mmCIF file of C-alpha atoms in Angstrom:
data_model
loop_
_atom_site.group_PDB
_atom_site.id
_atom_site.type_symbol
_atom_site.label_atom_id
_atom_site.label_comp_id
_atom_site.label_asym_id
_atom_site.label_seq_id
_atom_site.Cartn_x
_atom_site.Cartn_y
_atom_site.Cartn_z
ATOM 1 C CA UNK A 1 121.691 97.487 101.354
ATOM 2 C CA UNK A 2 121.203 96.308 105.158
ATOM 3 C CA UNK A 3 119.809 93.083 103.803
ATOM 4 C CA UNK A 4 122.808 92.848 101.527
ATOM 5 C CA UNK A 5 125.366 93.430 104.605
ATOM 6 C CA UNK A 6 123.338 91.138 106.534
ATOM 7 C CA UNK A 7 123.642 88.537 104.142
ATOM 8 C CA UNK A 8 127.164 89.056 103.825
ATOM 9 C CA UNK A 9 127.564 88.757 107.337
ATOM 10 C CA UNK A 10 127.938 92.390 108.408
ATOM 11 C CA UNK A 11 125.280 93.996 110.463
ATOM 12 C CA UNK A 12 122.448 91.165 111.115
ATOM 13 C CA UNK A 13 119.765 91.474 112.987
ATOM 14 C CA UNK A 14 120.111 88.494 114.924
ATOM 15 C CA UNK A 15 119.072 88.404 118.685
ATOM 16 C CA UNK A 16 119.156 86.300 121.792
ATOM 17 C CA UNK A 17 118.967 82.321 122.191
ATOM 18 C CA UNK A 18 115.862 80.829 121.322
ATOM 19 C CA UNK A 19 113.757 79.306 124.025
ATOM 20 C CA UNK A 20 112.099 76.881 122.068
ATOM 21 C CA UNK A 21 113.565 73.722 120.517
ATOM 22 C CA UNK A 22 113.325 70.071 119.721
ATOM 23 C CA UNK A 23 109.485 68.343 119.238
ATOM 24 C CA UNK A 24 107.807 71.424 119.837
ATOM 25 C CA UNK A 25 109.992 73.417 117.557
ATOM 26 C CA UNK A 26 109.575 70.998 114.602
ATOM 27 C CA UNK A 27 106.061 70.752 115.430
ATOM 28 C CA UNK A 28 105.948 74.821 114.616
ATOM 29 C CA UNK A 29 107.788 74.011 111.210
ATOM 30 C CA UNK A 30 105.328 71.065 110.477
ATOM 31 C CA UNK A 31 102.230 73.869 110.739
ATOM 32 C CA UNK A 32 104.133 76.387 108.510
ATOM 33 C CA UNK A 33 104.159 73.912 105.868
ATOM 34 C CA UNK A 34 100.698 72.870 106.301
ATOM 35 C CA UNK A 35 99.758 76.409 105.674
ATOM 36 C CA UNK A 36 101.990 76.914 102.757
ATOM 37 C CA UNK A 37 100.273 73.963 101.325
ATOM 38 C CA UNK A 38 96.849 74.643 102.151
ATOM 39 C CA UNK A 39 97.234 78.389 100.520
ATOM 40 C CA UNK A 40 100.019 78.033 98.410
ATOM 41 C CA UNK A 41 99.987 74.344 96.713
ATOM 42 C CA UNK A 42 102.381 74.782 93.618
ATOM 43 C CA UNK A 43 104.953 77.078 94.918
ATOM 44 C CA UNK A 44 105.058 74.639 98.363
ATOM 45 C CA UNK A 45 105.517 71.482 95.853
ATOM 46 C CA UNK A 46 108.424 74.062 94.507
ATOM 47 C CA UNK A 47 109.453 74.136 97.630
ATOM 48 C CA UNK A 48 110.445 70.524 97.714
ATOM 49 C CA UNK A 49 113.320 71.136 95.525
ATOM 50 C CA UNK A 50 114.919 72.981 97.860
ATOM 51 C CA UNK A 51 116.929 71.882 101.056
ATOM 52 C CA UNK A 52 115.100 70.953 104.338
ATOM 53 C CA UNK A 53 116.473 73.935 105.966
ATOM 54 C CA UNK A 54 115.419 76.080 103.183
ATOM 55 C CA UNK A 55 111.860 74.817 102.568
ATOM 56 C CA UNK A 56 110.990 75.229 106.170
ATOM 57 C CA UNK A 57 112.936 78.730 106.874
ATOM 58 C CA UNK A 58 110.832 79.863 103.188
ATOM 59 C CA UNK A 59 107.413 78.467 104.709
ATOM 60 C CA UNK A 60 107.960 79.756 108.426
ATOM 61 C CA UNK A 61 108.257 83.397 106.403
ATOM 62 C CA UNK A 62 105.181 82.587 104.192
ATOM 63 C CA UNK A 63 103.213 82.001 107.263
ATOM 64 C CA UNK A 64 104.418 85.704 109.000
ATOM 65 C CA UNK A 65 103.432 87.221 105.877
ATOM 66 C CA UNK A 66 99.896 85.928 105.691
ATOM 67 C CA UNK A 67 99.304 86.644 108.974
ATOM 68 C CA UNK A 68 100.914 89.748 108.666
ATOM 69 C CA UNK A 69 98.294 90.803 105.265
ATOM 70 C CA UNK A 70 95.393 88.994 106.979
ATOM 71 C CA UNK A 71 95.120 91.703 109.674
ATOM 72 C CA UNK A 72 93.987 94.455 107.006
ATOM 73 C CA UNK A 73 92.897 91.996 104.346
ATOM 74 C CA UNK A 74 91.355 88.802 106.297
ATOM 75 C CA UNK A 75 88.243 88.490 108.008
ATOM 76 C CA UNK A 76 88.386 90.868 110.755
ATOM 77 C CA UNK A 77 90.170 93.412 108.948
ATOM 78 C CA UNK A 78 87.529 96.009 109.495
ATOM 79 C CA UNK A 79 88.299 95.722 113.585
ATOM 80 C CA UNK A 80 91.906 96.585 112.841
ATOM 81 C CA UNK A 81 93.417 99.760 113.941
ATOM 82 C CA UNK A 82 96.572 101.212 113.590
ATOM 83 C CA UNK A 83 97.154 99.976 117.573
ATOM 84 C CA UNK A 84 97.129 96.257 116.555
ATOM 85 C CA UNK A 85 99.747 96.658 113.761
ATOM 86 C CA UNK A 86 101.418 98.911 116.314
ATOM 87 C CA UNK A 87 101.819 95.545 118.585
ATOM 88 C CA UNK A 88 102.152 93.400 115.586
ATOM 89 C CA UNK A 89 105.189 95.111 115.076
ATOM 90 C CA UNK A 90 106.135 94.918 118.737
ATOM 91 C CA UNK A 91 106.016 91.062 118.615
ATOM 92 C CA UNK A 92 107.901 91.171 115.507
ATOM 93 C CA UNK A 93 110.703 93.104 117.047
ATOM 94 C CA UNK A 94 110.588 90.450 120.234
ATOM 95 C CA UNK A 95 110.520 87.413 117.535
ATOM 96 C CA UNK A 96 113.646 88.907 115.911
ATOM 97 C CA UNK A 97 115.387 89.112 120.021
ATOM 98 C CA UNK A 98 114.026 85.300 120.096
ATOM 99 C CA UNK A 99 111.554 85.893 122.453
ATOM 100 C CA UNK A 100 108.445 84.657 120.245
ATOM 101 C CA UNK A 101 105.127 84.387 120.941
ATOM 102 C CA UNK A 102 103.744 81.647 119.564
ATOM 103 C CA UNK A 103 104.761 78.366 118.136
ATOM 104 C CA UNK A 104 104.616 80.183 114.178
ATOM 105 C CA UNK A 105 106.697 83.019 115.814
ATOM 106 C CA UNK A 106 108.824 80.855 116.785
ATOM 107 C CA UNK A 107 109.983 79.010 113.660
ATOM 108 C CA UNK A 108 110.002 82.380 111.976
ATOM 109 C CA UNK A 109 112.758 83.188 115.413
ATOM 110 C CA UNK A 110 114.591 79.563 114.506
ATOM 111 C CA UNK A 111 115.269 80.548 110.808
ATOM 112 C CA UNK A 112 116.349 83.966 111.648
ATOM 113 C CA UNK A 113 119.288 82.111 113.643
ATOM 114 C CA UNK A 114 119.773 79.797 111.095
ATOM 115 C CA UNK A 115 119.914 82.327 108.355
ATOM 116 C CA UNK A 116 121.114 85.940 107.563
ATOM 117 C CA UNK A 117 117.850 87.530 107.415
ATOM 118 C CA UNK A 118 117.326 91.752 108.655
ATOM 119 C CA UNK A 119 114.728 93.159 110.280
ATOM 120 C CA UNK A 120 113.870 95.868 108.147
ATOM 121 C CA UNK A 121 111.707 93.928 105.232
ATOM 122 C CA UNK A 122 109.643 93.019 107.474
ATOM 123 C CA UNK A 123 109.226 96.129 108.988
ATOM 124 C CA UNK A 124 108.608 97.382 106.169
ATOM 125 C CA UNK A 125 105.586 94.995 105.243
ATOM 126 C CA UNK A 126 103.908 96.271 108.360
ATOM 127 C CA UNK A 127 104.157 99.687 106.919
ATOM 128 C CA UNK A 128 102.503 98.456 104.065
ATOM 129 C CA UNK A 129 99.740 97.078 105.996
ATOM 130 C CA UNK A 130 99.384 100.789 107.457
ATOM 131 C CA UNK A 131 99.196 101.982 104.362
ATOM 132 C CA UNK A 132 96.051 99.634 103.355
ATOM 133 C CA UNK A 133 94.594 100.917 106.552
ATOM 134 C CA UNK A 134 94.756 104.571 105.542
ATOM 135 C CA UNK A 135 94.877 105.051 101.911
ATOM 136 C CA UNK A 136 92.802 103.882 98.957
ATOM 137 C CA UNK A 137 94.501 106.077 95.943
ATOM 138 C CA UNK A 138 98.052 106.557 94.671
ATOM 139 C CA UNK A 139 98.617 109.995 92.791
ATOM 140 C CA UNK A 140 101.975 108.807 91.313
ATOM 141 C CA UNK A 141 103.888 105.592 90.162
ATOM 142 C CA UNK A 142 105.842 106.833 92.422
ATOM 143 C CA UNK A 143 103.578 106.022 95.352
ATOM 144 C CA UNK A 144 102.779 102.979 93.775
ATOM 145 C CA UNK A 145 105.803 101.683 93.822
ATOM 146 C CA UNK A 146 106.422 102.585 97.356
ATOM 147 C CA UNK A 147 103.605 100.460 98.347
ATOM 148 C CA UNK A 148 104.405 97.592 95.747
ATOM 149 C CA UNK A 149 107.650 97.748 97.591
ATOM 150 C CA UNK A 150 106.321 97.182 100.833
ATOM 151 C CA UNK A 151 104.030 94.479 100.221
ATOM 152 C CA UNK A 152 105.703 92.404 97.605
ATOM 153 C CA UNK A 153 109.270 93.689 97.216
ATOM 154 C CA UNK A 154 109.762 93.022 101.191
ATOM 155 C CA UNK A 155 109.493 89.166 100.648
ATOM 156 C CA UNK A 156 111.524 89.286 97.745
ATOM 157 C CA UNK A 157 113.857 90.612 100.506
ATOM 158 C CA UNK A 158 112.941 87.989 103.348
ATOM 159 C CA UNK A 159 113.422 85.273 100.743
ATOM 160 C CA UNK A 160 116.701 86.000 98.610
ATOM 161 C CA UNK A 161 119.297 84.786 101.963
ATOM 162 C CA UNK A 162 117.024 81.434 102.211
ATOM 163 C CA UNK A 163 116.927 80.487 98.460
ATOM 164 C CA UNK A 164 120.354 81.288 98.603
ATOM 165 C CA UNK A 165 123.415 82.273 95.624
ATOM 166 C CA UNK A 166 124.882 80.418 92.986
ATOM 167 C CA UNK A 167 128.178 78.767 94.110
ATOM 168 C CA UNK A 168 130.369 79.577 91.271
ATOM 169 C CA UNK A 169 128.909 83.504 91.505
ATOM 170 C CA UNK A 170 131.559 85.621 92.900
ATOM 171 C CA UNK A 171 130.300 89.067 91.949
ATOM 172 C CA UNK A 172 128.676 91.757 94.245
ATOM 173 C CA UNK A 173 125.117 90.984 94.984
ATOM 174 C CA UNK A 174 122.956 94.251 94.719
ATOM 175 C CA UNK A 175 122.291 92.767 91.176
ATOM 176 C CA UNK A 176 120.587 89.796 92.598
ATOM 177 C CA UNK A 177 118.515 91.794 95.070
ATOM 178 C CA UNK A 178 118.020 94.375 92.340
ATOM 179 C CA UNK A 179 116.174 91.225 90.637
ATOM 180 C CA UNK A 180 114.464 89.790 93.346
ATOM 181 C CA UNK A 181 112.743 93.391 94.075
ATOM 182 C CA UNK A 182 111.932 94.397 90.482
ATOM 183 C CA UNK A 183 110.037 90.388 90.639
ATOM 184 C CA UNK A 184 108.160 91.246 93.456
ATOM 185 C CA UNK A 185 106.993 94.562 91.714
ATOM 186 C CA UNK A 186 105.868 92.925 88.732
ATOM 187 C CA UNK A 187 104.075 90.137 90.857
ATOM 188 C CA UNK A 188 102.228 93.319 92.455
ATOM 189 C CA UNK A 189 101.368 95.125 89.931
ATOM 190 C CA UNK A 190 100.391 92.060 87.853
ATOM 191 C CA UNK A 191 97.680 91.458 90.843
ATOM 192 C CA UNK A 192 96.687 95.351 90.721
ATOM 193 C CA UNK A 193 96.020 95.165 87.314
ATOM 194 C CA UNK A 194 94.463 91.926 87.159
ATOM 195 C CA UNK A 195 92.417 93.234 89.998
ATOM 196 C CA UNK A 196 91.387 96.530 89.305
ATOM 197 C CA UNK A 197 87.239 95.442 89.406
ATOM 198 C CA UNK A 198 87.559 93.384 92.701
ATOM 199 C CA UNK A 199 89.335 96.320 94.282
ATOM 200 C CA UNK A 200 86.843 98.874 93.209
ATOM 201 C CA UNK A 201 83.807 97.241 93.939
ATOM 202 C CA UNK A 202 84.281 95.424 97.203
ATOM 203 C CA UNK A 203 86.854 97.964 99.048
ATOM 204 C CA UNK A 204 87.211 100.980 97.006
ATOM 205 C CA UNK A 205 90.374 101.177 95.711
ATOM 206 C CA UNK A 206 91.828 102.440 93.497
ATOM 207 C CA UNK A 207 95.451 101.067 93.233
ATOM 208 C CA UNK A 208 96.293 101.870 89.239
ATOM 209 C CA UNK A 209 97.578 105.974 89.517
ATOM 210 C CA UNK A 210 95.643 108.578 89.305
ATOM 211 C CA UNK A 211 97.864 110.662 87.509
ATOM 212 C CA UNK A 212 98.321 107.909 84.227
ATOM 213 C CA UNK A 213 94.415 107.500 84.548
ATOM 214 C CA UNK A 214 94.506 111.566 84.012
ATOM 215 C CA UNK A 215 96.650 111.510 80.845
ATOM 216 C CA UNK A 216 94.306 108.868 79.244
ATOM 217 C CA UNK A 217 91.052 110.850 80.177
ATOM 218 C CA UNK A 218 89.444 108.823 82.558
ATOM 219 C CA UNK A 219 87.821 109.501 85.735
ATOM 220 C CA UNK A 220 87.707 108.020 88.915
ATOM 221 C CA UNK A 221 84.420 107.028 88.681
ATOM 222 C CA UNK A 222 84.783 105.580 85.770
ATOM 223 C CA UNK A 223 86.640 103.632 87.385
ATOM 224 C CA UNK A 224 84.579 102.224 89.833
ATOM 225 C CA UNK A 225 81.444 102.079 87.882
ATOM 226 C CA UNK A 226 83.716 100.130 84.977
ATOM 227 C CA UNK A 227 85.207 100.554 81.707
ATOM 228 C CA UNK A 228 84.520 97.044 79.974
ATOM 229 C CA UNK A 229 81.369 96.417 77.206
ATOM 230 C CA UNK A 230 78.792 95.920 79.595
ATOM 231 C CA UNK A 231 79.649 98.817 81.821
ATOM 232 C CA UNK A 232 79.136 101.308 78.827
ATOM 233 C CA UNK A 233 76.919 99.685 76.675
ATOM 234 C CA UNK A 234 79.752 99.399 74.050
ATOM 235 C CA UNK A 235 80.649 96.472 72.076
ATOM 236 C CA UNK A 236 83.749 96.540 73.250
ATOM 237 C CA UNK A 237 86.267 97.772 75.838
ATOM 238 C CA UNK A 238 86.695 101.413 75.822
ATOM 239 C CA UNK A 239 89.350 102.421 73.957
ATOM 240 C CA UNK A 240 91.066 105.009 76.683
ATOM 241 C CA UNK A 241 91.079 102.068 79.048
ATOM 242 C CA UNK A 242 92.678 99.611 76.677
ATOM 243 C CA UNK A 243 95.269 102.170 75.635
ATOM 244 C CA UNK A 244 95.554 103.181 79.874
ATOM 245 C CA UNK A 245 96.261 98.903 80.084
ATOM 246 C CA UNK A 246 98.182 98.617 77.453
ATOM 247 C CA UNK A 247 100.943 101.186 78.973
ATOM 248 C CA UNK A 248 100.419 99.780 82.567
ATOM 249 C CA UNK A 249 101.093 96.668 80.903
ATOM 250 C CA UNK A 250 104.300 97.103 79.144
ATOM 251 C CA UNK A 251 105.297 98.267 82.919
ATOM 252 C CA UNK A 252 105.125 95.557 84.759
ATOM 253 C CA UNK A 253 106.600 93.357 81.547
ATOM 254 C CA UNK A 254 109.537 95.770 81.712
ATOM 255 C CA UNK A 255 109.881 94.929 85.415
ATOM 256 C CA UNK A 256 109.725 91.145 84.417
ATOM 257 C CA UNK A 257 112.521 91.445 82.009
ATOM 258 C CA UNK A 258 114.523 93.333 84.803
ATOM 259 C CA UNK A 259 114.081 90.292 87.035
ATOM 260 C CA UNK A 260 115.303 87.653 84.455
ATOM 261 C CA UNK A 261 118.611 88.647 84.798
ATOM 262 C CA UNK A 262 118.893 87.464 88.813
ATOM 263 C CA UNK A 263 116.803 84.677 88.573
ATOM 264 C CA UNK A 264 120.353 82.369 87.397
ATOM 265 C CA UNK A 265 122.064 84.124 89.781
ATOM 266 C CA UNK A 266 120.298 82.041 92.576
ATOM 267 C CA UNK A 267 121.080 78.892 94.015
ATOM 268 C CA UNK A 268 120.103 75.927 91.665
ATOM 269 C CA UNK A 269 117.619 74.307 94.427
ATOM 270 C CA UNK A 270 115.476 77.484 94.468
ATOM 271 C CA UNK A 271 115.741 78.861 90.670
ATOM 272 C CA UNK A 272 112.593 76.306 90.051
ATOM 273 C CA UNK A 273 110.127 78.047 91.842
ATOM 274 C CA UNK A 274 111.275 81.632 91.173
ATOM 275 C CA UNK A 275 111.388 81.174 87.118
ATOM 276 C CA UNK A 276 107.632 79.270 87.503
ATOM 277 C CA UNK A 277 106.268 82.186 89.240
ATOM 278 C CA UNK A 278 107.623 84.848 86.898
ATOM 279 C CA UNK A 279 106.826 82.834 84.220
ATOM 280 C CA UNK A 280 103.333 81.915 84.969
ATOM 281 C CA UNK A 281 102.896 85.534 86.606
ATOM 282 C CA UNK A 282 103.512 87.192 83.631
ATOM 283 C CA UNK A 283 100.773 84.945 81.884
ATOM 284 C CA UNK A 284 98.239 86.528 83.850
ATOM 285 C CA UNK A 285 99.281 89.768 81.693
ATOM 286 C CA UNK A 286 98.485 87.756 78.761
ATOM 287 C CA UNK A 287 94.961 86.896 80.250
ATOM 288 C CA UNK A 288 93.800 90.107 80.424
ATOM 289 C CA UNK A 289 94.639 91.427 76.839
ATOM 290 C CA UNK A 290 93.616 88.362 75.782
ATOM 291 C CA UNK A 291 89.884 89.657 77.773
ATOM 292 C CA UNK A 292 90.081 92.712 75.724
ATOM 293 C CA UNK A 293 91.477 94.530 79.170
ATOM 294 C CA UNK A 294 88.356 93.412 81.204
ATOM 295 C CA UNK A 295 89.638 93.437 84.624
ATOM 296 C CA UNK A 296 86.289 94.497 85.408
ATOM 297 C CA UNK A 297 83.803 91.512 85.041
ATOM 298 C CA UNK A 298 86.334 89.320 84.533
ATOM 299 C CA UNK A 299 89.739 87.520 85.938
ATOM 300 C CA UNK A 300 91.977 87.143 84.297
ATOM 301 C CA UNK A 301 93.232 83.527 85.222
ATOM 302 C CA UNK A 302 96.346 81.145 84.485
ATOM 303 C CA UNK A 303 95.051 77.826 85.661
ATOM 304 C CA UNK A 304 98.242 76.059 86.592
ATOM 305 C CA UNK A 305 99.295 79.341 88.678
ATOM 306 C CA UNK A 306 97.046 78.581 91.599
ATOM 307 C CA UNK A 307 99.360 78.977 94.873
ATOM 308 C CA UNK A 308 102.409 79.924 93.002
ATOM 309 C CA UNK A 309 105.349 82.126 94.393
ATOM 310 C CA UNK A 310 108.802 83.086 94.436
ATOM 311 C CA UNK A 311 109.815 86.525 94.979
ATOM 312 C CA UNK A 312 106.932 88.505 95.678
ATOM 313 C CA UNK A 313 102.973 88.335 96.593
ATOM 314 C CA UNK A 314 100.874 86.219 95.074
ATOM 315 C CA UNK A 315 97.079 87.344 94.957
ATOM 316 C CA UNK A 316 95.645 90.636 94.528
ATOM 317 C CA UNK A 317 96.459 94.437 95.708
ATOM 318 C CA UNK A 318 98.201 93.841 98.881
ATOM 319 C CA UNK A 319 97.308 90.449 100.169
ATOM 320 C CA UNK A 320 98.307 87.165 100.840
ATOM 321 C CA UNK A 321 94.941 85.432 99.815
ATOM 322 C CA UNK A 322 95.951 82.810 97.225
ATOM 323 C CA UNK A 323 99.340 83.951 98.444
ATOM 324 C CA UNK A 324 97.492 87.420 100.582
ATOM 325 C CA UNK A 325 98.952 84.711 99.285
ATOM 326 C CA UNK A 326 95.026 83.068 94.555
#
């Protein structure tokens, strides 16, 4: 609802003048969408349908959220402590006063001038990021959704005042955020479930909840040690874990279908790369029945969706890595 009032005009978030302008300000765009391209190639060629001002204002927030996901997810991750997302989120707080502190910071401080974005999404992503620091299991939906929220929903958020409305629209527009957040939760758990391997073996994880994995009779370690044929010497998928994946499936299809309904709701320019990343998204769904729910040995893959977005992450549990951002 604040980024609804802020997008109405009410309540924004907007701070002081920005410092930085001219060359050195379109220099900072130029490197946001050299980013966006290098880690996100078809959803930046989506990107070209939209206006100028749009593309760069949607690339200058790509680049704050892969920074943002590449301090728990990226390469020093492990030196990370709760301290550096503590300042992260003090710089973010300065960037939104335009008082950035860097030339990325600052584009991300230009667009916030330029457009009716709030605050709180992207506070909210850094709580996310806390959460990867800190927890590696999710009792509940619930709790799932909570984090799905904070690490996908948020740009769906950050996004929807860029991309913009549909002229002739005159109705209220919780609907259209409604969509834009129920995207970004299928995008998530899309990349959770398409995941579930990766995040198991290489950071113990276990994203799926522990509760549904309960009512199917399966065990954590199960989990982690895997539930495909060559895991447990079957000559197939075990049948608890394709009827556990076929329920978590028909989930995040049923948050899919909830998105449709906002995706025509959105300005024309920026409808193109919104309906190619649900649509390709929700492929990846596809992929994995069609690997007889193997999301441990293999991934399942969608070969035109490399770098794709709209609303919502693109790559796997919580990061921006081909969008964590492929």
């Amino acid at each position: 609802m604040r980024c609804i009032e802020a997008h109405q005009g009410r309540n924004t978030s907007l701070g002081g003048a920005l410092k930085w302008s001219g060359a050195v300000l379109d220099q900072a765009y130029e490197k946001c969408g050299q980013v966006t391209s290098e880690y996100a190639k078809t959803f930046y060629l989506g990107t070209q349908l939209m206006t100028p001002a749009q593309a760069k204002a949607v690339w200058a927030v790509y680049v704050w959220c892969r920074r943002t996901d590449e301090l728990v997810d990226g390469p020093n991750a492990s030196k990370i402590t709760p301290k550096a997302l503590d300042r992260w989120e003090e710089r973010l707080e300065a960037l939104f006063d335009g008082k950035p502190y860097d030339e990325l910071d600052a584009a991300l401080s230009d667009t916030i001038q330029r457009f009716p974005l709030h605050i709180q999404p992207f506070r909210d992503m850094i709580e996310g990021m806390r959460m990867d620091l800190v927890k590696s299991r999710y009792e509940t939906f619930d709790e799932l959704y909570e984090y799905c929220y904070r690490v996908a929903g948020t740009v769906a958020l950050m996004t929807t005042p860029i991309m913009g409305i549909e002229p002739t629209y005159k109705g209220p527009l919780e609907p259209v955020y409604r969509a834009a957040l129920a995207l970004g939760t299928a995008n998530q758990l899309t990349n959770i479930l398409r995941d579930v391997g990766e995040d198991g073996y290489q950071r113990n994880r276990i994203y799926v909840p522990m509760e549904d994995l309960d009512k199917f009779g399966i065990s954590e370690e199960e989990v982690l040690v895997g539930l495909n044929a060559s895991s447990t010497g079957k000559s197939r998928t075990d049948e608890r874990w394709r009827r556990f994946m076929t329920f978590q499936i028909d989930r995040a299809r049923q948050c899919f279908m909830d998105a449709e309904a906002g995706v025509d709701l959105l300005d024309p320019k920026a409808r193109w790369p919104v309906w190619s990343a649900l649509i390709l998204y929700r492929q990846i769904l596809d992929a994995v029945e069609k690997n007889d729910y193997d999301n441990f040995s293999k991934r399942a893959y969608v070969p035109k969706l490399a770098g794709s977005q709209g609303w919502g992450h693109e790559d796997g549990s919580g990061s921006f890595s081909a969008w964590r951002c492929p």
